[in-house]
Coordinates of C-alpha atoms and ligand atoms in Angstrom, one line a residue:
M1 CA 3.1 24.4 -22.3
E2 CA 5.8 26.0 -20.1
M3 CA 6.0 23.9 -17.0
A4 CA 7.9 24.5 -13.7
W5 CA 10.1 21.6 -12.5
W6 CA 7.6 20.8 -9.7
Q7 CA 4.8 20.5 -12.3
R8 CA 6.8 18.3 -14.7
G9 CA 8.6 16.3 -12.1
I10 CA 7.9 13.5 -9.7
V11 CA 8.6 13.8 -5.9
Y12 CA 10.1 10.9 -3.9
Q13 CA 9.7 10.9 -0.2
V14 CA 12.6 9.6 1.8
Y15 CA 12.1 8.8 5.5
P16 CA 15.8 9.4 6.5
R17 CA 15.9 6.9 9.4
S18 CA 14.9 4.1 7.1
F19 CA 16.6 4.7 3.8
Q20 CA 20.3 3.9 4.0
D21 CA 22.6 3.5 7.1
T22 CA 26.3 4.0 6.5
N23 CA 27.8 3.8 9.9
G24 CA 26.2 0.7 11.3
D25 CA 24.1 2.3 14.0
G26 CA 20.9 1.0 12.4
V27 CA 19.5 4.4 11.6
G28 CA 19.6 5.8 8.1
D29 CA 21.8 9.0 7.5
L30 CA 22.5 11.7 5.0
R31 CA 25.6 10.0 3.6
G32 CA 23.4 7.0 2.9
I33 CA 20.8 9.1 1.0
A34 CA 23.7 10.6 -1.0
E35 CA 24.9 7.1 -1.9
R36 CA 21.4 6.1 -3.1
L37 CA 20.8 9.0 -5.4
D38 CA 21.9 7.1 -8.4
Y39 CA 19.0 4.6 -7.7
L40 CA 16.6 7.5 -7.7
V41 CA 17.9 8.8 -11.0
S42 CA 17.5 5.4 -12.5
L43 CA 14.0 5.2 -11.2
G44 CA 13.4 8.5 -13.0
V45 CA 12.2 10.8 -10.2
D46 CA 13.0 14.5 -10.1
A47 CA 12.9 15.7 -6.5
V48 CA 13.7 14.2 -3.1
W49 CA 11.7 15.3 -0.1
L50 CA 13.4 14.4 3.2
S51 CA 11.4 14.0 6.4
P52 CA 13.0 16.1 9.2
I53 CA 16.8 15.9 9.7
Y54 CA 17.1 18.8 12.2
P55 CA 18.5 18.4 15.7
S56 CA 15.7 16.8 17.8
P57 CA 15.2 14.7 20.9
M58 CA 13.2 12.5 18.5
A59 CA 10.1 12.3 20.7
D60 CA 8.2 12.3 17.4
F61 CA 11.2 11.2 15.2
G62 CA 12.3 14.7 14.1
Y63 CA 8.9 16.3 14.0
D64 CA 10.0 17.8 17.3
V65 CA 12.6 20.3 16.2
A66 CA 15.1 21.7 18.7
D67 CA 17.1 23.8 16.1
Y68 CA 15.7 24.8 12.8
C69 CA 19.1 25.5 11.4
G70 CA 21.1 22.4 12.1
I71 CA 21.5 18.7 11.4
D72 CA 20.9 16.1 14.0
P73 CA 24.1 14.1 14.6
I74 CA 22.2 10.8 14.1
F75 CA 21.9 11.9 10.4
G76 CA 25.3 13.5 10.0
T77 CA 26.8 16.9 9.8
M78 CA 26.1 20.2 7.9
A79 CA 29.0 19.2 5.7
D80 CA 27.2 15.9 4.9
F81 CA 24.1 18.0 4.1
D82 CA 26.0 20.4 1.8
A83 CA 27.5 17.4 0.0
L84 CA 24.1 15.8 -0.4
V85 CA 22.7 19.0 -2.0
A86 CA 25.7 19.3 -4.3
R87 CA 25.4 15.6 -5.3
A88 CA 21.7 15.9 -5.9
H89 CA 22.0 19.0 -8.0
G90 CA 24.9 17.4 -9.9
L91 CA 22.6 14.6 -10.8
G92 CA 19.8 17.0 -11.8
L93 CA 17.7 16.2 -8.7
K94 CA 15.9 18.8 -6.6
L95 CA 16.0 18.6 -2.8
I96 CA 13.0 19.4 -0.6
L97 CA 13.1 19.7 3.2
D98 CA 10.4 19.1 5.7
F99 CA 9.5 22.3 7.6
V100 CA 7.7 22.0 10.9
P101 CA 6.3 25.4 11.8
N102 CA 3.3 24.5 14.0
H103 CA 5.4 23.4 16.9
T104 CA 8.9 23.0 18.2
S105 CA 10.5 20.6 20.6
D106 CA 10.1 21.4 24.2
Q107 CA 13.9 21.3 24.2
H108 CA 14.1 24.2 21.7
P109 CA 15.8 27.2 23.3
W110 CA 12.7 29.3 22.5
F111 CA 10.5 27.0 24.6
L112 CA 13.1 26.7 27.4
D113 CA 13.1 30.4 27.7
S114 CA 9.3 30.7 27.2
S115 CA 8.6 28.2 30.1
A116 CA 11.2 29.8 32.4
S117 CA 8.9 32.6 33.6
R118 CA 5.8 34.5 32.7
T119 CA 7.9 37.5 31.7
S120 CA 10.5 35.7 29.6
P121 CA 11.2 37.3 26.2
H122 CA 9.9 34.2 24.5
R123 CA 6.8 33.8 26.7
D124 CA 4.4 34.9 24.0
W125 CA 6.0 32.7 21.3
Y126 CA 3.9 29.8 22.5
L127 CA 0.2 29.4 23.5
W128 CA 0.0 29.9 27.3
R129 CA -3.3 30.2 29.1
D130 CA -4.4 30.4 32.7
P131 CA -6.1 27.3 34.2
A132 CA -9.9 27.2 34.2
P133 CA -11.5 28.3 37.5
D134 CA -11.4 24.7 38.8
G135 CA -7.7 24.5 38.0
G136 CA -8.3 22.3 35.0
P137 CA -7.3 23.0 31.4
P138 CA -8.3 26.3 29.8
N139 CA -10.7 24.6 27.3
N140 CA -11.5 21.2 25.8
W141 CA -8.9 21.1 23.0
L142 CA -7.4 17.7 22.4
S143 CA -4.0 16.4 21.2
N144 CA -3.9 14.6 17.9
F145 CA -2.0 11.9 19.6
G146 CA -4.6 11.2 22.2
G147 CA -5.5 12.9 25.5
L148 CA -5.7 16.6 26.3
G149 CA -3.9 19.2 24.2
W150 CA -3.0 21.2 27.3
T151 CA -0.2 20.5 29.7
L152 CA 0.2 22.4 33.0
D153 CA 3.6 23.9 33.6
E154 CA 3.9 23.8 37.4
R155 CA 6.7 26.4 37.5
T156 CA 4.7 29.2 36.0
G157 CA 1.2 28.0 36.8
Q158 CA -0.2 28.1 33.2
Y159 CA -1.0 25.6 30.6
Y160 CA 0.6 25.4 27.2
Y161 CA -1.2 24.0 24.1
H162 CA 0.3 21.2 22.0
S163 CA -1.6 19.8 18.9
F164 CA 0.6 16.7 19.3
L165 CA 2.9 15.5 22.1
P166 CA 3.5 17.6 25.3
Q167 CA 7.1 17.6 24.0
Q168 CA 5.8 19.5 20.9
P169 CA 4.5 22.8 22.1
D170 CA 2.6 24.9 19.5
L171 CA 4.1 28.1 18.4
N172 CA 2.1 31.3 18.5
W173 CA 1.9 32.4 14.8
R174 CA 0.0 35.6 15.8
N175 CA 3.3 36.8 17.2
P176 CA 5.3 38.7 14.5
A177 CA 8.6 37.7 16.1
V178 CA 7.7 34.0 15.5
R179 CA 7.0 34.8 11.9
A180 CA 10.3 36.6 11.5
A181 CA 12.3 33.9 13.1
M182 CA 10.7 31.2 11.0
A183 CA 11.2 33.2 7.8
D184 CA 14.9 33.4 8.7
A185 CA 15.0 29.6 9.2
L186 CA 13.6 29.1 5.7
R187 CA 16.1 31.5 4.3
F188 CA 18.9 29.6 6.0
W189 CA 18.1 26.5 3.9
L190 CA 17.2 28.4 0.8
N191 CA 20.6 30.0 0.9
R192 CA 22.1 26.5 1.1
G193 CA 20.4 25.6 -2.2
V194 CA 17.3 23.8 -0.9
D195 CA 14.6 23.8 -3.7
G196 CA 11.5 23.8 -1.6
F197 CA 9.7 22.7 1.6
R198 CA 7.0 20.3 2.6
V199 CA 5.2 22.2 5.3
D200 CA 4.0 20.0 8.2
V201 CA 0.3 20.3 9.3
M202 CA -0.1 23.5 7.3
W203 CA -3.8 23.7 8.2
M204 CA -3.2 23.7 11.9
M205 CA -0.9 26.6 12.2
I206 CA -3.3 29.1 13.7
K207 CA -5.9 28.5 16.5
D208 CA -8.9 30.5 17.5
D209 CA -7.8 33.7 19.3
Q210 CA -10.8 33.4 21.7
F211 CA -9.8 29.8 22.6
R212 CA -13.4 28.6 22.2
D213 CA -14.3 25.0 23.0
N214 CA -14.4 22.6 20.0
P215 CA -17.9 21.1 19.4
P216 CA -18.5 17.4 20.0
N217 CA -18.3 15.2 16.9
P218 CA -21.7 13.4 16.4
D219 CA -20.1 10.8 14.1
Y220 CA -17.5 9.7 16.6
T221 CA -17.2 6.0 17.0
P222 CA -15.2 4.8 20.1
G223 CA -12.2 2.7 19.5
G224 CA -10.4 5.1 17.0
S225 CA -8.3 8.1 17.8
S226 CA -9.7 9.9 20.9
H227 CA -8.9 13.1 19.0
D228 CA -12.0 12.5 16.8
R229 CA -14.4 13.0 19.8
L230 CA -14.4 16.7 18.9
I231 CA -14.7 18.6 15.6
P232 CA -11.5 20.7 15.4
L233 CA -13.4 23.8 14.4
Y234 CA -11.3 26.2 16.5
T235 CA -7.9 24.4 16.2
A236 CA -7.5 23.8 12.5
D237 CA -8.3 25.3 9.1
R238 CA -8.9 28.8 10.6
P239 CA -9.4 31.7 8.1
E240 CA -6.3 33.5 9.4
V241 CA -4.0 30.6 8.4
H242 CA -3.9 31.8 4.8
D243 CA -2.1 34.9 5.8
V244 CA 0.6 32.8 7.5
V245 CA 0.8 30.5 4.4
A246 CA 1.2 33.5 2.1
G247 CA 3.9 34.9 4.3
L248 CA 5.9 31.6 4.0
R249 CA 5.3 31.7 0.3
R250 CA 6.7 35.2 0.0
V251 CA 9.9 34.0 1.6
L252 CA 10.2 31.2 -1.0
D253 CA 9.5 33.7 -3.7
E254 CA 12.5 35.7 -2.7
Y255 CA 14.4 32.9 -4.5
P256 CA 13.8 31.7 -8.1
D257 CA 11.9 28.5 -8.8
R258 CA 11.2 27.1 -5.3
V259 CA 8.2 25.1 -4.3
M260 CA 6.0 25.0 -1.2
I261 CA 4.1 21.8 -0.6
G262 CA 1.5 21.8 2.2
E263 CA 0.5 18.8 4.3
L264 CA -3.3 19.1 4.4
Y265 CA -5.8 16.5 5.5
L266 CA -8.9 18.3 4.3
P267 CA -11.9 17.6 2.1
I268 CA -11.4 18.8 -1.5
D269 CA -13.4 22.0 -1.1
R270 CA -11.3 23.1 1.9
L271 CA -8.1 21.8 0.5
V272 CA -8.1 23.9 -2.6
T273 CA -8.3 27.1 -0.6
Y274 CA -4.7 26.5 0.3
Y275 CA -3.6 27.5 -3.2
G276 CA -4.4 31.0 -1.9
P277 CA -6.9 33.5 -3.2
N278 CA -4.3 34.7 -5.9
L279 CA -2.3 31.5 -6.1
D280 CA -0.2 33.0 -3.4
G281 CA -0.4 30.0 -1.1
A282 CA 1.1 26.5 -1.5
Q283 CA 1.9 25.5 -5.1
L284 CA 1.2 21.9 -4.1
P285 CA -1.4 21.5 -1.4
F286 CA -1.0 17.8 -0.9
N287 CA -4.0 15.9 -2.3
F288 CA -4.5 12.9 0.0
Q289 CA -7.8 11.7 -1.5
L290 CA -6.3 8.5 -2.9
L291 CA -4.6 7.8 0.4
L292 CA -7.8 7.9 2.3
S293 CA -10.4 6.7 -0.2
A294 CA -12.1 3.3 -0.5
W295 CA -10.6 1.4 -3.5
N296 CA -13.3 1.2 -6.0
A297 CA -13.9 2.7 -9.5
A298 CA -16.9 4.8 -8.6
T299 CA -15.3 6.5 -5.6
I300 CA -12.1 7.2 -7.5
A301 CA -13.9 8.5 -10.6
A302 CA -15.8 10.9 -8.3
I303 CA -12.6 12.0 -6.6
I304 CA -10.9 12.8 -9.9
E305 CA -13.8 14.7 -11.2
T306 CA -14.5 16.6 -8.0
Y307 CA -10.9 17.5 -7.6
E308 CA -10.3 18.6 -11.1
A309 CA -13.5 20.7 -11.0
A310 CA -12.5 22.3 -7.6
L311 CA -9.0 23.4 -8.7
P312 CA -8.7 27.2 -9.0
A313 CA -7.7 28.6 -12.4
G314 CA -4.0 28.1 -12.7
G315 CA -3.9 25.7 -9.7
W316 CA -1.7 22.7 -10.4
P317 CA -3.0 19.3 -9.2
N318 CA -1.0 16.6 -7.3
W319 CA -1.6 13.0 -6.2
V320 CA -0.3 10.8 -3.4
L321 CA -0.7 7.1 -2.5
G322 CA 1.2 6.9 0.7
N323 CA 3.4 8.5 3.3
H324 CA 5.1 7.9 6.7
D325 CA 1.8 8.4 8.6
R326 CA -0.5 6.0 6.8
P327 CA -0.7 2.3 6.0
R328 CA 1.2 1.4 2.8
I329 CA -0.8 1.1 -0.4
A330 CA 0.3 -2.5 -1.0
S331 CA -1.1 -3.5 2.4
R332 CA -4.3 -1.5 1.9
I333 CA -5.3 -2.9 -1.4
G334 CA -3.0 -5.9 -2.1
A335 CA 0.0 -6.5 -4.3
A336 CA -1.9 -6.8 -7.6
Q337 CA -4.0 -3.7 -7.1
A338 CA -0.8 -1.8 -6.0
R339 CA 0.3 -2.1 -9.6
V340 CA -3.0 -0.7 -10.7
A341 CA -2.5 2.1 -8.2
A342 CA 0.9 2.9 -9.7
M343 CA -0.6 3.2 -13.1
L344 CA -3.3 5.6 -11.6
L345 CA -0.7 7.7 -9.8
L346 CA 1.5 8.2 -12.8
T347 CA -1.2 8.7 -15.4
L348 CA -3.4 11.3 -13.6
R349 CA -2.9 15.0 -14.2
G350 CA -0.6 16.6 -11.7
T351 CA 2.6 16.0 -9.7
P352 CA 2.9 12.5 -8.2
T353 CA 4.6 11.9 -4.9
I354 CA 6.1 8.4 -4.3
F355 CA 6.8 7.2 -0.8
Y356 CA 10.1 5.3 -0.5
G357 CA 9.5 1.6 -1.0
E358 CA 6.2 2.0 -2.8
E359 CA 8.1 1.4 -6.1
I360 CA 9.1 -2.1 -4.9
G361 CA 5.7 -2.9 -3.4
M362 CA 6.8 -2.7 0.2
E363 CA 4.1 -3.7 2.7
D364 CA 3.4 -2.7 6.3
V365 CA 5.5 -4.6 8.8
P366 CA 3.7 -5.7 11.9
I367 CA 5.7 -4.5 14.9
P368 CA 5.4 -6.5 18.2
P369 CA 4.4 -4.3 21.2
A370 CA 7.9 -4.6 22.7
E371 CA 9.4 -3.0 19.6
V372 CA 7.0 -0.1 19.2
Q373 CA 8.7 3.2 18.5
D374 CA 5.9 5.5 17.4
P375 CA 4.6 7.8 20.2
A376 CA 1.2 7.8 18.5
E377 CA 1.0 4.0 19.1
K378 CA 2.4 4.3 22.7
R379 CA -0.2 6.9 23.7
E380 CA -3.2 5.0 22.4
P381 CA -2.1 1.4 21.9
G382 CA -3.9 -1.2 19.9
R383 CA -6.1 1.1 17.9
G384 CA -4.3 0.8 14.7
L385 CA -2.9 4.3 15.0
G386 CA 0.8 3.3 15.1
R387 CA 2.9 4.4 12.1
D388 CA 5.9 2.1 12.6
P389 CA 4.6 -0.5 10.1
E390 CA 5.0 1.9 7.1
R391 CA 8.4 3.2 8.4
T392 CA 10.5 0.1 8.2
P393 CA 13.8 0.1 6.5
M394 CA 14.1 0.0 2.7
L395 CA 14.7 -3.5 1.3
W396 CA 17.7 -2.9 -1.0
D397 CA 18.9 -6.4 -1.4
G398 CA 18.7 -10.0 -0.1
S399 CA 21.6 -9.8 2.3
S400 CA 21.0 -10.1 6.1
G401 CA 21.0 -6.4 6.6
H402 CA 19.1 -6.0 3.3
G403 CA 21.7 -3.5 2.1
F404 CA 20.2 -1.0 4.6
S405 CA 22.6 -1.5 7.5
T406 CA 25.4 -3.7 8.9
G407 CA 23.9 -3.1 12.4
T408 CA 20.6 -3.7 14.1
P409 CA 17.9 -1.7 12.3
W410 CA 16.0 0.7 14.4
L411 CA 12.8 -1.0 13.2
R412 CA 12.7 -4.6 12.0
F413 CA 12.7 -5.5 8.3
G414 CA 9.7 -6.8 6.5
A415 CA 9.6 -10.5 5.8
Q416 CA 8.7 -9.9 2.2
A417 CA 10.5 -11.8 -0.5
T418 CA 11.2 -8.6 -2.4
D419 CA 14.0 -6.1 -2.7
A420 CA 15.2 -3.5 -5.1
A421 CA 18.2 -5.5 -6.4
R422 CA 16.1 -8.6 -7.2
Q423 CA 13.4 -6.4 -8.9
A424 CA 15.9 -4.5 -10.9
A425 CA 16.7 -7.7 -12.7
D426 CA 13.1 -8.8 -13.3
P427 CA 11.2 -7.1 -16.1
T428 CA 7.9 -8.1 -14.6
S429 CA 8.6 -6.6 -11.2
M430 CA 6.9 -3.6 -9.5
L431 CA 10.2 -1.7 -9.9
A432 CA 10.3 -2.4 -13.6
L433 CA 6.7 -1.2 -13.9
Y434 CA 7.4 2.0 -12.0
R435 CA 10.4 2.7 -14.2
E436 CA 8.4 2.1 -17.4
L437 CA 5.5 4.3 -16.2
I438 CA 7.9 7.1 -15.2
A439 CA 9.7 6.9 -18.5
L440 CA 6.4 6.9 -20.4
R441 CA 5.2 9.9 -18.4
R442 CA 8.4 11.9 -19.0
G443 CA 8.1 11.5 -22.7
S444 CA 4.4 12.0 -23.1
P445 CA 2.8 15.4 -23.6
A446 CA -0.6 14.0 -22.9
L447 CA 0.5 12.6 -19.5
L448 CA 2.7 15.6 -18.6
H449 CA 0.2 18.4 -19.2
G450 CA -2.8 17.0 -21.2
R451 CA -6.3 17.6 -19.9
V452 CA -8.3 14.8 -18.3
A453 CA -11.4 13.7 -20.2
H454 CA -14.1 11.1 -20.1
V455 CA -13.7 9.9 -16.5
V456 CA -15.9 6.8 -16.3
A457 CA -16.6 4.1 -13.7
D458 CA -18.1 1.0 -15.2
G459 CA -18.4 -1.7 -12.6
D460 CA -14.8 -2.4 -11.5
V461 CA -13.3 -0.6 -14.5
L462 CA -12.1 3.0 -14.1
S463 CA -11.2 4.7 -17.3
Y464 CA -10.2 8.2 -18.4
E465 CA -8.4 9.9 -21.3
R466 CA -5.5 12.4 -21.4
H467 CA -5.4 14.7 -24.3
S468 CA -2.7 17.1 -25.4
D469 CA -2.6 18.9 -28.8
T470 CA -0.5 16.1 -30.2
Q471 CA -1.4 13.0 -28.3
R472 CA -4.5 11.2 -27.0
L473 CA -4.3 8.4 -24.4
A474 CA -7.0 6.2 -22.9
I475 CA -6.3 4.6 -19.6
F476 CA -8.2 1.6 -18.3
L477 CA -7.8 0.2 -14.8
N478 CA -9.5 -2.9 -13.5
L479 CA -10.0 -2.4 -9.8
G480 CA -11.4 -5.9 -9.5
E481 CA -10.1 -9.4 -9.9
T482 CA -12.5 -10.5 -12.6
P483 CA -11.7 -10.0 -16.3
R484 CA -13.9 -7.3 -17.9
S485 CA -14.7 -6.3 -21.5
I486 CA -13.8 -2.8 -22.5
Y487 CA -14.3 -0.8 -25.7
T488 CA -11.7 1.6 -27.0
S489 CA -11.0 3.7 -30.0
A490 CA -8.5 2.1 -32.4
G491 CA -5.0 2.3 -30.9
K492 CA -2.1 0.5 -29.4
I493 CA -1.4 -0.6 -25.9
I494 CA 1.8 1.3 -25.0
L495 CA 1.9 0.1 -21.4
S496 CA 0.3 -2.6 -19.4
T497 CA 0.6 -3.9 -15.8
Q498 CA 0.7 -7.4 -17.4
G499 CA 3.3 -6.6 -20.0
R500 CA 1.2 -6.9 -23.2
G501 CA 1.4 -4.5 -26.1
E502 CA -0.9 -5.2 -29.0
T503 CA -2.9 -3.1 -31.3
L504 CA -6.6 -2.7 -30.4
A505 CA -9.8 -1.7 -32.2
G506 CA -13.1 -1.8 -30.4
E507 CA -13.6 -4.5 -27.8
T508 CA -10.9 -6.2 -25.7
T509 CA -10.7 -8.0 -22.4
L510 CA -9.0 -6.4 -19.5
G511 CA -7.6 -9.0 -17.2
G512 CA -8.3 -9.0 -13.4
S513 CA -6.2 -6.3 -11.8
E514 CA -4.9 -5.3 -15.2
A515 CA -4.4 -1.7 -16.2
I516 CA -3.4 -0.5 -19.7
V517 CA -2.5 2.8 -21.4
V518 CA -3.8 2.9 -25.0
E519 CA -2.5 5.4 -27.5
I520 CA -5.4 6.4 -29.7
R521 CA -4.4 6.3 -33.4
A522 CA -3.9 9.7 -34.9
S523 CA -6.7 9.3 -37.5
D524 CA -9.1 8.7 -34.6
Q525 CA -8.1 11.8 -32.7
P526 CA -10.4 14.7 -32.7
Ligands
NOJ1 C1 2.6 15.3 10.4 C2 3.8 14.5 10.2 O1 3.7 13.9 8.9 C3 3.7 13.4 11.3 O2 4.6 12.4 11.1 C4 3.9 14.1 12.6 O3 3.8 13.2 13.7 C5 2.9 15.3 12.8 N1 2.7 16.0 11.6 C6 3.4 16.2 13.9 O4 4.5 17.0 13.4
CA2 CA1 23.5 5.7 10.6

């Protein structure tokens, strides 16, 4: 099968602030990322996605962009960026940038002009509305970070809408000038050799043009995010968004071999519409089902089958265990099951994305209130919404700065007795498991492009097969702690989370939290 690099490859997400600091200011930078590319090559990944590196007041740590065509000085210079691209490409790695089209920073020159007067040239680039008759907000739309989604601009007497912080005003994607300017921003980076984009909150880019109130959410339980009080019927996943997405894709398609990944927190039936009616949308609409699901065999089996069945003809699947917005997998399900999750991620059909540190089993780090950085936590404290715990610096080695920084890190380190250097020397480590799994996957036609068959949940054991024309693999994962009997066709264990590798025929015992890949003997293949 002819595969594109983004189908064959593995994506690795770097959160630039937390990967590698080179100048001692405690914040990771582009030079640091360049220095660590060799590590990523030895891990075996193919593409690096960087969370935003553009000039930003950092109200939301770069997801508030003040210039789409620059580099924030905290991360370095454009020359550092060009050097990073060159180094990545020299090592055979692709580079993917984060693109944040839904909103800008309130310090972006477009918004400064837009808010200067009602007749400013950029006025209609954002979502401005008159107050309600009582002077209150135009409707009931909320911010995803808590509170109202509308902020009154005293100077011009109108409210502007922000899906996130007031410092992140939403752009008006119905305005052709916005579309043209953003297309040019994409071309700016594509011309510098960037291989693709992860598009922030892709499903939120267009809102109802009649600004209708969102309906109440009957399932809302107090204590969580106040945003969940309403169903975002008129503020997200609008039919018109697909035209915007297709427009972005057309820009990428002006260049050979680029990829568009969409951030999409949607149920499967809605998610798959983002491939576009003619596969003219995102090539990889992020599939976050594993990130959100309960960790048990029946639920995950159902997810695999529902997702596979929902994919449009020609639509390529993808899987994710973690990112900078959600608790880390090792904290969600524990260290032993995190190894099982790694096996799952890397043996399912479709492009896997690894969040930095996942490959060494990094855990969430509790951040004391006085050290909180994340605006989501600051706006609605104590509800478990804060994202600092999963954003702490990479643990490279056992030195005092963990090889991350010689200065004070912007977020404290985890207290875990783990680091990449120690694990590199230990054949039983998580890092060793990731390297083995990735190497296996790279050389396996069944894992790279074989179909998924026989998805079964039997108690705590999840199993499935991967079949190509030349190879048949059976994967067994014990999602519980108790050993279980399993039955397999005759074959050989070619990878195990516990490091065993014997030949099997018929019954065997899968240890608690053990997962294995069995290569079915050729004579037993269909
Ligand atoms: C999704 C990003 O992943 C998150 O970190 C950010 O806060 C919001 N979008 C707003 O841009
Ligand atoms: Ca730095």
